[in-house]
């Protein structure tokens, strides 16, 4: 698959909010889906740097949001039909100074698929904690 990583455009906002809402509802099945709203996307990414992943056919496959001050990957969401095809990897590789830079993120323990993805990309568990959505592990990417 061919992916293009770019900054978001104003016309992407509705689709990004849709991806955020639908993937959260499909993935976090242990959380009441009524707790997720379309408006969450703009509130939860305020002040973050967003990377958009486009499919070769022009469709928006997903996004990554980064809190640059802390090298913290806040979100990486891929539409289900594009999961497992390299979009998430392309987004990680588009991060500034990847793979020489140390990045970190939090992954919910119950989100086993996401954790396996990050571990297979060179992240390691470096901590843990609790959130309203459940227990999480902090994962850190150490430069190779």
Short mmCIF file of N, CA, C and O in Angstrom, two decimals:
data_model
loop_
_atom_site.label_atom_id
_atom_site.label_comp_id
_atom_site.label_asym_id
_atom_site.label_seq_id
_atom_site.Cartn_x
_atom_site.Cartn_y
_atom_site.Cartn_z
N UNK A 1 0.84 -1.19 0.00
CA UNK A 1 0.00 0.00 0.00
C UNK A 1 0.88 1.25 0.00
O UNK A 1 1.95 1.25 0.60
N UNK A 2 0.38 2.26 -0.64
CA UNK A 2 1.08 3.54 -0.67
C UNK A 2 0.33 4.52 0.23
O UNK A 2 -0.88 4.70 0.10
N UNK A 3 1.08 5.13 1.14
CA UNK A 3 0.50 6.07 2.10
C UNK A 3 1.15 7.43 1.93
O UNK A 3 2.34 7.53 1.66
N UNK A 4 0.36 8.48 2.14
CA UNK A 4 0.86 9.84 2.17
C UNK A 4 0.56 10.40 3.55
O UNK A 4 -0.59 10.36 3.99
N UNK A 5 1.59 10.90 4.21
CA UNK A 5 1.41 11.50 5.53
C UNK A 5 1.52 13.00 5.35
O UNK A 5 2.45 13.50 4.72
N UNK A 6 0.55 13.72 5.90
CA UNK A 6 0.48 15.17 5.73
C UNK A 6 -0.19 15.81 6.93
O UNK A 6 -0.82 15.13 7.73
N UNK A 7 -0.07 17.16 7.02
CA UNK A 7 -0.82 17.88 8.06
C UNK A 7 -2.32 17.85 7.73
O UNK A 7 -2.69 17.71 6.56
N UNK A 8 -3.16 18.01 8.72
CA UNK A 8 -4.60 18.04 8.45
C UNK A 8 -5.01 19.33 7.74
O UNK A 8 -4.37 20.37 7.90
N UNK A 9 -6.07 19.22 6.96
CA UNK A 9 -6.70 20.39 6.32
C UNK A 9 -8.02 20.66 7.02
O UNK A 9 -8.58 19.77 7.66
N UNK A 10 -8.52 21.86 6.87
CA UNK A 10 -9.79 22.22 7.51
C UNK A 10 -10.89 21.24 7.11
O UNK A 10 -11.71 20.84 7.94
N UNK A 11 -10.90 20.81 5.85
CA UNK A 11 -11.96 19.91 5.38
C UNK A 11 -11.83 18.49 5.94
O UNK A 11 -12.73 17.67 5.77
N UNK A 12 -10.72 18.18 6.60
CA UNK A 12 -10.53 16.85 7.21
C UNK A 12 -11.21 16.72 8.57
O UNK A 12 -11.39 15.60 9.06
N UNK A 13 -11.54 17.82 9.20
CA UNK A 13 -11.95 17.79 10.60
C UNK A 13 -13.13 16.86 10.87
O UNK A 13 -13.12 16.11 11.85
N UNK A 14 -14.15 16.89 10.01
CA UNK A 14 -15.31 16.03 10.26
C UNK A 14 -14.93 14.56 10.13
O UNK A 14 -15.36 13.73 10.94
N UNK A 15 -14.14 14.21 9.13
CA UNK A 15 -13.74 12.82 8.94
C UNK A 15 -12.84 12.37 10.09
O UNK A 15 -12.97 11.24 10.59
N UNK A 16 -11.93 13.23 10.55
CA UNK A 16 -11.08 12.88 11.68
C UNK A 16 -11.92 12.63 12.94
O UNK A 16 -11.68 11.67 13.68
N UNK A 17 -12.91 13.47 13.16
CA UNK A 17 -13.80 13.28 14.32
C UNK A 17 -14.58 11.99 14.17
O UNK A 17 -14.79 11.26 15.16
N UNK A 18 -15.02 11.65 12.94
CA UNK A 18 -15.74 10.40 12.71
C UNK A 18 -14.84 9.19 12.99
O UNK A 18 -15.28 8.21 13.60
N UNK A 19 -13.59 9.25 12.51
CA UNK A 19 -12.66 8.15 12.75
C UNK A 19 -12.44 7.98 14.25
O UNK A 19 -12.48 6.87 14.79
N UNK A 20 -12.19 9.10 14.93
CA UNK A 20 -11.95 9.05 16.37
C UNK A 20 -13.13 8.41 17.10
O UNK A 20 -12.95 7.49 17.91
N UNK A 21 -14.33 8.84 16.79
CA UNK A 21 -15.52 8.33 17.46
C UNK A 21 -15.75 6.85 17.13
O UNK A 21 -15.92 6.02 18.03
N UNK A 22 -15.73 6.51 15.85
CA UNK A 22 -16.06 5.13 15.48
C UNK A 22 -15.01 4.13 15.95
O UNK A 22 -15.36 3.05 16.44
N UNK A 23 -13.73 4.47 15.84
CA UNK A 23 -12.70 3.53 16.28
C UNK A 23 -12.72 3.36 17.80
O UNK A 23 -12.55 2.25 18.31
N UNK A 24 -12.97 4.44 18.52
CA UNK A 24 -13.06 4.32 19.98
C UNK A 24 -14.22 3.39 20.36
O UNK A 24 -14.07 2.53 21.23
N UNK A 25 -15.37 3.58 19.72
CA UNK A 25 -16.52 2.74 20.05
C UNK A 25 -16.29 1.28 19.68
O UNK A 25 -16.72 0.38 20.40
N UNK A 26 -15.60 1.02 18.57
CA UNK A 26 -15.34 -0.35 18.13
C UNK A 26 -14.25 -1.02 18.95
O UNK A 26 -14.27 -2.23 19.13
N UNK A 27 -13.28 -0.23 19.42
CA UNK A 27 -12.13 -0.80 20.13
C UNK A 27 -12.37 -0.92 21.62
O UNK A 27 -12.10 -1.96 22.22
N UNK A 28 -12.87 0.13 22.24
CA UNK A 28 -13.04 0.16 23.70
C UNK A 28 -14.42 -0.35 24.08
O UNK A 28 -15.23 0.36 24.67
N UNK A 29 -14.68 -1.62 23.77
CA UNK A 29 -16.00 -2.21 23.97
C UNK A 29 -16.37 -2.34 25.45
O UNK A 29 -17.53 -2.54 25.78
N UNK A 30 -15.41 -2.22 26.34
CA UNK A 30 -15.66 -2.32 27.78
C UNK A 30 -16.12 -0.98 28.37
O UNK A 30 -16.47 -0.91 29.53
N UNK A 31 -16.12 0.09 27.55
CA UNK A 31 -16.55 1.41 28.00
C UNK A 31 -17.92 1.70 27.39
O UNK A 31 -18.17 1.37 26.22
N UNK A 32 -18.80 2.31 28.17
CA UNK A 32 -20.12 2.69 27.67
C UNK A 32 -19.94 3.58 26.44
O UNK A 32 -19.34 4.66 26.53
N UNK A 33 -20.44 3.16 25.25
CA UNK A 33 -20.25 3.96 24.03
C UNK A 33 -20.88 5.34 24.11
O UNK A 33 -20.48 6.25 23.39
N UNK A 34 -21.83 5.52 25.02
CA UNK A 34 -22.45 6.83 25.20
C UNK A 34 -21.49 7.86 25.79
O UNK A 34 -21.78 9.06 25.78
N UNK A 35 -20.34 7.41 26.29
CA UNK A 35 -19.36 8.33 26.85
C UNK A 35 -18.48 8.96 25.77
O UNK A 35 -17.68 9.84 26.05
N UNK A 36 -18.59 8.47 24.52
CA UNK A 36 -17.79 8.98 23.42
C UNK A 36 -18.65 9.88 22.53
O UNK A 36 -19.77 9.52 22.20
N UNK A 37 -18.10 11.03 22.14
CA UNK A 37 -18.83 12.00 21.32
C UNK A 37 -17.93 12.54 20.21
O UNK A 37 -16.70 12.60 20.37
N UNK A 38 -18.54 12.97 19.10
CA UNK A 38 -17.78 13.53 17.98
C UNK A 38 -16.95 14.74 18.43
O UNK A 38 -15.86 14.96 17.95
N UNK A 39 -17.50 15.53 19.34
CA UNK A 39 -16.82 16.75 19.79
C UNK A 39 -15.54 16.44 20.55
O UNK A 39 -14.69 17.32 20.72
N UNK A 40 -15.39 15.21 21.02
CA UNK A 40 -14.21 14.84 21.78
C UNK A 40 -12.93 15.04 20.97
O UNK A 40 -11.90 15.39 21.52
N UNK A 41 -13.01 14.83 19.66
CA UNK A 41 -11.80 14.91 18.85
C UNK A 41 -11.13 16.27 18.97
O UNK A 41 -9.94 16.35 19.28
N UNK A 42 -11.87 17.34 18.75
CA UNK A 42 -11.22 18.67 18.79
C UNK A 42 -10.78 19.01 20.21
O UNK A 42 -9.71 19.59 20.40
N UNK A 43 -11.55 18.62 21.21
CA UNK A 43 -11.16 18.89 22.60
C UNK A 43 -9.92 18.08 22.99
O UNK A 43 -9.01 18.60 23.64
N UNK A 44 -9.85 16.81 22.58
CA UNK A 44 -8.76 15.93 22.99
C UNK A 44 -7.47 16.13 22.21
O UNK A 44 -6.42 15.64 22.63
N UNK A 45 -7.55 16.83 21.09
CA UNK A 45 -6.34 17.08 20.30
C UNK A 45 -5.92 18.55 20.34
O UNK A 45 -4.96 18.92 19.65
N UNK A 46 -6.58 19.34 21.14
CA UNK A 46 -6.26 20.77 21.23
C UNK A 46 -4.79 20.97 21.61
O UNK A 46 -4.32 20.43 22.61
N UNK A 47 -4.05 21.70 20.79
CA UNK A 47 -2.65 21.98 21.06
C UNK A 47 -1.69 20.90 20.59
O UNK A 47 -0.48 21.04 20.75
N UNK A 48 -2.21 19.83 20.03
CA UNK A 48 -1.36 18.74 19.57
C UNK A 48 -1.05 18.88 18.08
O UNK A 48 -1.76 19.56 17.35
N UNK A 49 0.01 18.22 17.65
CA UNK A 49 0.36 18.17 16.24
C UNK A 49 -0.28 16.92 15.66
O UNK A 49 -0.09 15.81 16.19
N UNK A 50 -1.05 17.08 14.60
CA UNK A 50 -1.76 15.96 14.00
C UNK A 50 -1.12 15.61 12.66
O UNK A 50 -0.81 16.49 11.85
N UNK A 51 -0.93 14.31 12.45
CA UNK A 51 -0.44 13.77 11.18
C UNK A 51 -1.58 12.95 10.59
O UNK A 51 -2.15 12.10 11.28
N UNK A 52 -1.92 13.21 9.33
CA UNK A 52 -3.00 12.51 8.65
C UNK A 52 -2.38 11.52 7.67
O UNK A 52 -1.40 11.83 7.00
N UNK A 53 -2.98 10.34 7.58
CA UNK A 53 -2.54 9.32 6.65
C UNK A 53 -3.59 9.13 5.57
O UNK A 53 -4.73 8.77 5.85
N UNK A 54 -3.17 9.40 4.32
CA UNK A 54 -4.05 9.20 3.16
C UNK A 54 -3.67 7.92 2.44
O UNK A 54 -2.49 7.61 2.29
N UNK A 55 -4.68 7.22 1.95
CA UNK A 55 -4.49 6.04 1.11
C UNK A 55 -4.23 6.52 -0.32
O UNK A 55 -4.62 7.63 -0.69
N UNK A 56 -3.58 5.70 -1.12
CA UNK A 56 -3.23 6.06 -2.50
C UNK A 56 -4.46 6.48 -3.31
O UNK A 56 -4.36 7.31 -4.21
N UNK A 57 -5.62 5.94 -2.98
CA UNK A 57 -6.84 6.30 -3.70
C UNK A 57 -7.44 7.61 -3.21
O UNK A 57 -8.52 8.00 -3.66
N UNK A 58 -6.77 8.25 -2.27
CA UNK A 58 -7.23 9.54 -1.79
C UNK A 58 -8.08 9.49 -0.54
O UNK A 58 -8.49 10.52 -0.04
N UNK A 59 -8.35 8.32 -0.02
CA UNK A 59 -9.16 8.21 1.19
C UNK A 59 -8.34 8.42 2.44
O UNK A 59 -7.17 8.05 2.50
N UNK A 60 -8.95 9.03 3.43
CA UNK A 60 -8.27 9.26 4.70
C UNK A 60 -8.31 7.97 5.51
O UNK A 60 -9.38 7.47 5.84
N UNK A 61 -7.13 7.40 5.79
CA UNK A 61 -7.05 6.12 6.48
C UNK A 61 -7.00 6.26 8.00
O UNK A 61 -7.46 5.39 8.72
N UNK A 62 -6.40 7.35 8.50
CA UNK A 62 -6.27 7.51 9.93
C UNK A 62 -5.42 8.70 10.29
O UNK A 62 -5.11 9.53 9.43
N UNK A 63 -5.05 8.78 11.57
CA UNK A 63 -4.28 9.93 12.05
C UNK A 63 -3.47 9.55 13.29
O UNK A 63 -3.75 8.56 13.96
N UNK A 64 -2.49 10.38 13.57
CA UNK A 64 -1.70 10.30 14.79
C UNK A 64 -1.66 11.70 15.37
O UNK A 64 -1.50 12.68 14.63
N UNK A 65 -1.84 11.81 16.69
CA UNK A 65 -1.69 13.10 17.34
C UNK A 65 -0.54 13.01 18.33
O UNK A 65 -0.37 12.01 19.03
N UNK A 66 0.26 14.07 18.34
CA UNK A 66 1.49 14.11 19.13
C UNK A 66 1.50 15.35 20.00
O UNK A 66 1.18 16.45 19.53
N UNK A 67 1.85 15.17 21.26
CA UNK A 67 2.10 16.29 22.16
C UNK A 67 3.61 16.49 22.12
O UNK A 67 4.36 15.82 22.83
N UNK A 68 4.10 17.40 21.23
CA UNK A 68 5.54 17.50 20.97
C UNK A 68 6.39 17.85 22.19
O UNK A 68 7.52 17.37 22.29
N UNK A 69 5.87 18.65 23.10
CA UNK A 69 6.67 19.08 24.25
C UNK A 69 7.13 17.91 25.11
O UNK A 69 8.16 17.98 25.77
N UNK A 70 6.35 16.82 25.10
CA UNK A 70 6.69 15.65 25.91
C UNK A 70 7.04 14.43 25.06
O UNK A 70 7.16 13.33 25.61
N UNK A 71 7.15 14.62 23.74
CA UNK A 71 7.39 13.49 22.84
C UNK A 71 6.38 12.38 23.10
O UNK A 71 6.70 11.19 23.10
N UNK A 72 5.13 12.79 23.33
CA UNK A 72 4.06 11.88 23.73
C UNK A 72 3.09 11.66 22.57
O UNK A 72 2.47 12.61 22.09
N UNK A 73 2.99 10.42 22.15
CA UNK A 73 2.00 10.05 21.13
C UNK A 73 0.68 9.87 21.86
O UNK A 73 0.51 8.91 22.62
N UNK A 74 -0.22 10.81 21.66
CA UNK A 74 -1.49 10.77 22.38
C UNK A 74 -2.46 9.79 21.74
O UNK A 74 -3.16 9.04 22.43
N UNK A 75 -2.53 9.80 20.39
CA UNK A 75 -3.49 8.94 19.71
C UNK A 75 -2.92 8.45 18.39
O UNK A 75 -2.21 9.18 17.71
N UNK A 76 -3.29 7.24 18.03
CA UNK A 76 -3.04 6.71 16.70
C UNK A 76 -4.28 5.89 16.36
O UNK A 76 -4.52 4.84 16.96
N UNK A 77 -5.09 6.41 15.45
CA UNK A 77 -6.36 5.78 15.10
C UNK A 77 -6.40 5.52 13.60
O UNK A 77 -6.15 6.43 12.80
N UNK A 78 -6.71 4.28 13.24
CA UNK A 78 -6.79 3.86 11.84
C UNK A 78 -8.18 3.27 11.60
O UNK A 78 -8.66 2.45 12.39
N UNK A 79 -8.81 3.69 10.50
CA UNK A 79 -10.12 3.11 10.14
C UNK A 79 -9.97 1.59 10.00
O UNK A 79 -8.97 1.10 9.51
N UNK A 80 -10.97 0.83 10.45
CA UNK A 80 -10.87 -0.64 10.46
C UNK A 80 -10.46 -1.25 9.12
O UNK A 80 -9.65 -2.18 9.08
N UNK A 81 -10.96 -0.72 8.02
CA UNK A 81 -10.65 -1.30 6.72
C UNK A 81 -9.19 -1.10 6.30
O UNK A 81 -8.70 -1.72 5.37
N UNK A 82 -8.47 -0.23 7.02
CA UNK A 82 -7.06 0.01 6.72
C UNK A 82 -6.13 -0.55 7.80
O UNK A 82 -4.91 -0.45 7.68
N UNK A 83 -6.68 -1.12 8.86
CA UNK A 83 -5.83 -1.68 9.93
C UNK A 83 -5.08 -2.90 9.43
O UNK A 83 -5.61 -3.70 8.66
N UNK A 84 -3.83 -3.00 9.83
CA UNK A 84 -3.00 -4.13 9.45
C UNK A 84 -2.37 -4.00 8.07
O UNK A 84 -1.74 -4.95 7.60
N UNK A 85 -2.49 -2.84 7.44
CA UNK A 85 -1.97 -2.66 6.08
C UNK A 85 -0.79 -1.69 6.02
O UNK A 85 -0.32 -1.36 4.93
N UNK A 86 -0.32 -1.21 7.17
CA UNK A 86 0.86 -0.35 7.19
C UNK A 86 0.61 1.12 7.45
O UNK A 86 1.56 1.90 7.55
N UNK A 87 -0.64 1.53 7.59
CA UNK A 87 -0.93 2.95 7.83
C UNK A 87 -0.37 3.42 9.17
O UNK A 87 0.23 4.50 9.26
N UNK A 88 -0.53 2.63 10.21
CA UNK A 88 -0.01 2.99 11.53
C UNK A 88 1.51 3.09 11.53
O UNK A 88 2.09 4.02 12.10
N UNK A 89 2.16 2.16 10.86
CA UNK A 89 3.62 2.19 10.76
C UNK A 89 4.07 3.43 9.99
O UNK A 89 5.03 4.09 10.38
N UNK A 90 3.36 3.76 8.92
CA UNK A 90 3.70 4.95 8.13
C UNK A 90 3.58 6.21 8.99
O UNK A 90 4.42 7.12 8.89
N UNK A 91 2.56 6.27 9.83
CA UNK A 91 2.41 7.43 10.71
C UNK A 91 3.55 7.52 11.71
O UNK A 91 4.10 8.60 11.95
N UNK A 92 3.93 6.40 12.31
CA UNK A 92 5.06 6.41 13.25
C UNK A 92 6.33 6.87 12.54
O UNK A 92 7.10 7.69 13.07
N UNK A 93 6.58 6.35 11.36
CA UNK A 93 7.79 6.68 10.63
C UNK A 93 7.83 8.14 10.18
O UNK A 93 8.91 8.65 9.87
N UNK A 94 6.68 8.80 10.17
CA UNK A 94 6.62 10.22 9.79
C UNK A 94 6.93 11.15 10.96
O UNK A 94 7.07 12.36 10.77
N UNK A 95 7.04 10.60 12.17
CA UNK A 95 7.36 11.44 13.33
C UNK A 95 8.74 12.06 13.17
O UNK A 95 9.64 11.43 12.62
N UNK A 96 8.90 13.29 13.66
CA UNK A 96 10.21 13.94 13.55
C UNK A 96 11.32 13.09 14.16
O UNK A 96 11.18 12.57 15.25
N UNK A 97 12.38 12.93 13.40
CA UNK A 97 13.58 12.21 13.84
C UNK A 97 13.36 10.72 14.13
O UNK A 97 14.17 10.10 14.81
N UNK A 98 12.27 10.14 13.63
CA UNK A 98 12.04 8.71 13.78
C UNK A 98 13.07 7.98 12.96
O UNK A 98 13.31 8.36 11.83
N UNK A 99 13.73 6.94 13.41
CA UNK A 99 13.63 6.27 14.70
C UNK A 99 14.73 6.67 15.68
O UNK A 99 15.00 5.93 16.62
N UNK A 100 15.38 7.78 15.48
CA UNK A 100 16.46 8.18 16.38
C UNK A 100 15.97 8.87 17.65
O UNK A 100 16.76 9.12 18.54
N UNK A 101 14.69 9.17 17.71
CA UNK A 101 14.15 9.95 18.82
C UNK A 101 13.34 9.05 19.75
O UNK A 101 12.70 8.10 19.31
N UNK A 102 13.34 9.37 21.03
CA UNK A 102 12.57 8.60 22.01
C UNK A 102 11.15 9.17 22.10
O UNK A 102 10.97 10.36 22.35
N UNK A 103 10.17 8.34 21.86
CA UNK A 103 8.76 8.71 22.01
C UNK A 103 8.13 7.80 23.04
O UNK A 103 8.63 6.71 23.32
N UNK A 104 6.99 8.24 23.60
CA UNK A 104 6.28 7.41 24.56
C UNK A 104 4.78 7.54 24.33
O UNK A 104 4.32 8.49 23.67
N UNK A 105 4.02 6.64 24.92
CA UNK A 105 2.57 6.66 24.80
C UNK A 105 1.98 5.83 25.92
O UNK A 105 2.71 5.15 26.65
N UNK A 106 0.68 5.91 26.05
CA UNK A 106 -0.05 5.06 26.99
C UNK A 106 -0.98 4.18 26.18
O UNK A 106 -1.64 4.65 25.25
N UNK A 107 -1.03 2.90 26.53
CA UNK A 107 -1.88 1.94 25.83
C UNK A 107 -2.72 1.19 26.86
O UNK A 107 -2.16 0.63 27.81
N UNK A 108 -4.02 1.19 26.67
CA UNK A 108 -4.88 0.49 27.61
C UNK A 108 -4.55 -1.01 27.59
O UNK A 108 -4.35 -1.60 26.53
N UNK A 109 -4.50 -1.60 28.78
CA UNK A 109 -4.15 -3.01 28.91
C UNK A 109 -5.10 -3.89 28.11
O UNK A 109 -4.69 -4.85 27.47
N UNK A 110 -6.37 -3.54 28.10
CA UNK A 110 -7.37 -4.34 27.38
C UNK A 110 -7.24 -4.19 25.87
O UNK A 110 -7.83 -4.98 25.13
N UNK A 111 -6.50 -3.21 25.39
CA UNK A 111 -6.32 -3.00 23.96
C UNK A 111 -5.11 -3.82 23.48
O UNK A 111 -4.08 -3.30 23.10
N UNK A 112 -5.28 -5.13 23.52
CA UNK A 112 -4.17 -6.05 23.23
C UNK A 112 -3.62 -5.90 21.81
O UNK A 112 -2.42 -6.04 21.60
N UNK A 113 -4.49 -5.63 20.87
CA UNK A 113 -4.03 -5.49 19.47
C UNK A 113 -3.10 -4.29 19.32
O UNK A 113 -2.07 -4.37 18.67
N UNK A 114 -3.48 -3.18 19.93
CA UNK A 114 -2.62 -1.99 19.86
C UNK A 114 -1.29 -2.24 20.56
O UNK A 114 -0.23 -1.87 20.04
N UNK A 115 -1.34 -2.88 21.72
CA UNK A 115 -0.09 -3.15 22.43
C UNK A 115 0.83 -4.03 21.59
O UNK A 115 2.03 -3.77 21.49
N UNK A 116 0.29 -5.06 20.97
CA UNK A 116 1.11 -5.93 20.11
C UNK A 116 1.71 -5.13 18.95
O UNK A 116 2.88 -5.34 18.60
N UNK A 117 0.94 -4.22 18.39
CA UNK A 117 1.44 -3.37 17.32
C UNK A 117 2.65 -2.57 17.79
O UNK A 117 3.71 -2.58 17.14
N UNK A 118 2.51 -1.88 18.91
CA UNK A 118 3.61 -1.04 19.40
C UNK A 118 4.83 -1.86 19.79
O UNK A 118 5.96 -1.48 19.49
N UNK A 119 4.62 -2.98 20.46
CA UNK A 119 5.76 -3.82 20.84
C UNK A 119 6.51 -4.30 19.60
O UNK A 119 7.74 -4.36 19.59
N UNK A 120 5.78 -4.63 18.55
CA UNK A 120 6.43 -5.11 17.33
C UNK A 120 7.14 -3.99 16.56
O UNK A 120 7.93 -4.27 15.66
N UNK A 121 6.90 -2.74 16.95
CA UNK A 121 7.55 -1.59 16.30
C UNK A 121 8.71 -1.04 17.15
O UNK A 121 9.24 0.01 16.87
N UNK A 122 9.07 -1.74 18.23
CA UNK A 122 10.23 -1.34 19.02
C UNK A 122 9.92 -0.64 20.32
O UNK A 122 10.83 -0.20 21.02
N UNK A 123 8.66 -0.53 20.69
CA UNK A 123 8.30 0.06 21.98
C UNK A 123 8.46 -1.01 23.07
O UNK A 123 8.38 -2.20 22.79
N UNK A 124 8.67 -0.55 24.30
CA UNK A 124 8.78 -1.45 25.44
C UNK A 124 7.96 -0.88 26.59
O UNK A 124 7.83 0.34 26.72
N UNK A 125 7.43 -1.75 27.43
CA UNK A 125 6.65 -1.31 28.59
C UNK A 125 7.60 -0.69 29.61
O UNK A 125 8.61 -1.29 29.98
N UNK A 126 7.28 0.54 30.03
CA UNK A 126 8.15 1.25 30.98
C UNK A 126 7.40 1.77 32.20
O UNK A 126 7.99 2.42 33.05
N UNK A 127 6.11 1.48 32.29
CA UNK A 127 5.33 1.94 33.44
C UNK A 127 3.89 1.51 33.30
O UNK A 127 3.51 0.85 32.33
N UNK A 128 3.07 1.91 34.29
CA UNK A 128 1.65 1.58 34.23
C UNK A 128 0.87 2.56 35.07
O UNK A 128 1.43 3.34 35.83
N UNK A 129 -0.45 2.53 34.92
CA UNK A 129 -1.32 3.42 35.66
C UNK A 129 -2.77 3.09 35.39
O UNK A 129 -3.08 2.06 34.79
N UNK A 130 -3.65 3.98 35.83
CA UNK A 130 -5.09 3.78 35.66
C UNK A 130 -5.71 5.04 35.06
O UNK A 130 -5.24 6.15 35.32
N UNK A 131 -6.75 4.84 34.26
CA UNK A 131 -7.49 5.94 33.65
C UNK A 131 -8.97 5.63 33.72
O UNK A 131 -9.34 4.49 34.07
N UNK A 132 -9.84 6.58 33.38
CA UNK A 132 -11.28 6.29 33.41
C UNK A 132 -11.67 5.14 32.47
O UNK A 132 -12.65 4.46 32.71
N UNK A 133 -10.89 4.91 31.39
CA UNK A 133 -11.20 3.83 30.45
C UNK A 133 -10.60 2.49 30.88
O UNK A 133 -10.83 1.48 30.23
N UNK A 134 -9.77 2.50 31.92
CA UNK A 134 -9.17 1.27 32.41
C UNK A 134 -7.68 1.40 32.66
O UNK A 134 -7.08 2.45 32.42
N UNK A 135 -7.08 0.33 33.12
CA UNK A 135 -5.63 0.31 33.38
C UNK A 135 -4.87 0.47 32.07
O UNK A 135 -5.32 -0.01 31.03
N UNK A 136 -3.72 1.12 32.15
CA UNK A 136 -2.89 1.29 30.96
C UNK A 136 -1.44 0.98 31.29
O UNK A 136 -1.04 0.91 32.45
N UNK A 137 -0.68 0.78 30.23
CA UNK A 137 0.78 0.64 30.35
C UNK A 137 1.41 1.77 29.57
O UNK A 137 0.92 2.13 28.50
N UNK A 138 2.46 2.32 30.14
CA UNK A 138 3.23 3.32 29.40
C UNK A 138 4.26 2.57 28.57
O UNK A 138 4.92 1.64 29.06
N UNK A 139 4.33 2.91 27.30
CA UNK A 139 5.27 2.30 26.38
C UNK A 139 6.23 3.37 25.89
O UNK A 139 5.81 4.50 25.62
N UNK A 140 7.49 3.04 25.79
CA UNK A 140 8.50 3.99 25.31
C UNK A 140 9.25 3.38 24.15
O UNK A 140 9.54 2.18 24.14
N UNK A 141 9.52 4.22 23.17
CA UNK A 141 10.32 3.82 22.03
C UNK A 141 11.74 4.29 22.28
O UNK A 141 11.97 5.48 22.50
N UNK A 142 12.65 3.36 22.26
CA UNK A 142 14.05 3.71 22.46
C UNK A 142 14.75 3.66 21.13
O UNK A 142 14.65 2.65 20.43
N UNK A 143 15.46 4.70 20.78
CA UNK A 143 16.14 4.74 19.48
C UNK A 143 17.03 3.52 19.27
O UNK A 143 17.64 3.01 20.20
N UNK A 144 17.09 3.12 18.03
CA UNK A 144 17.91 1.96 17.67
C UNK A 144 19.29 2.39 17.20
O UNK A 144 19.52 3.50 16.84
#
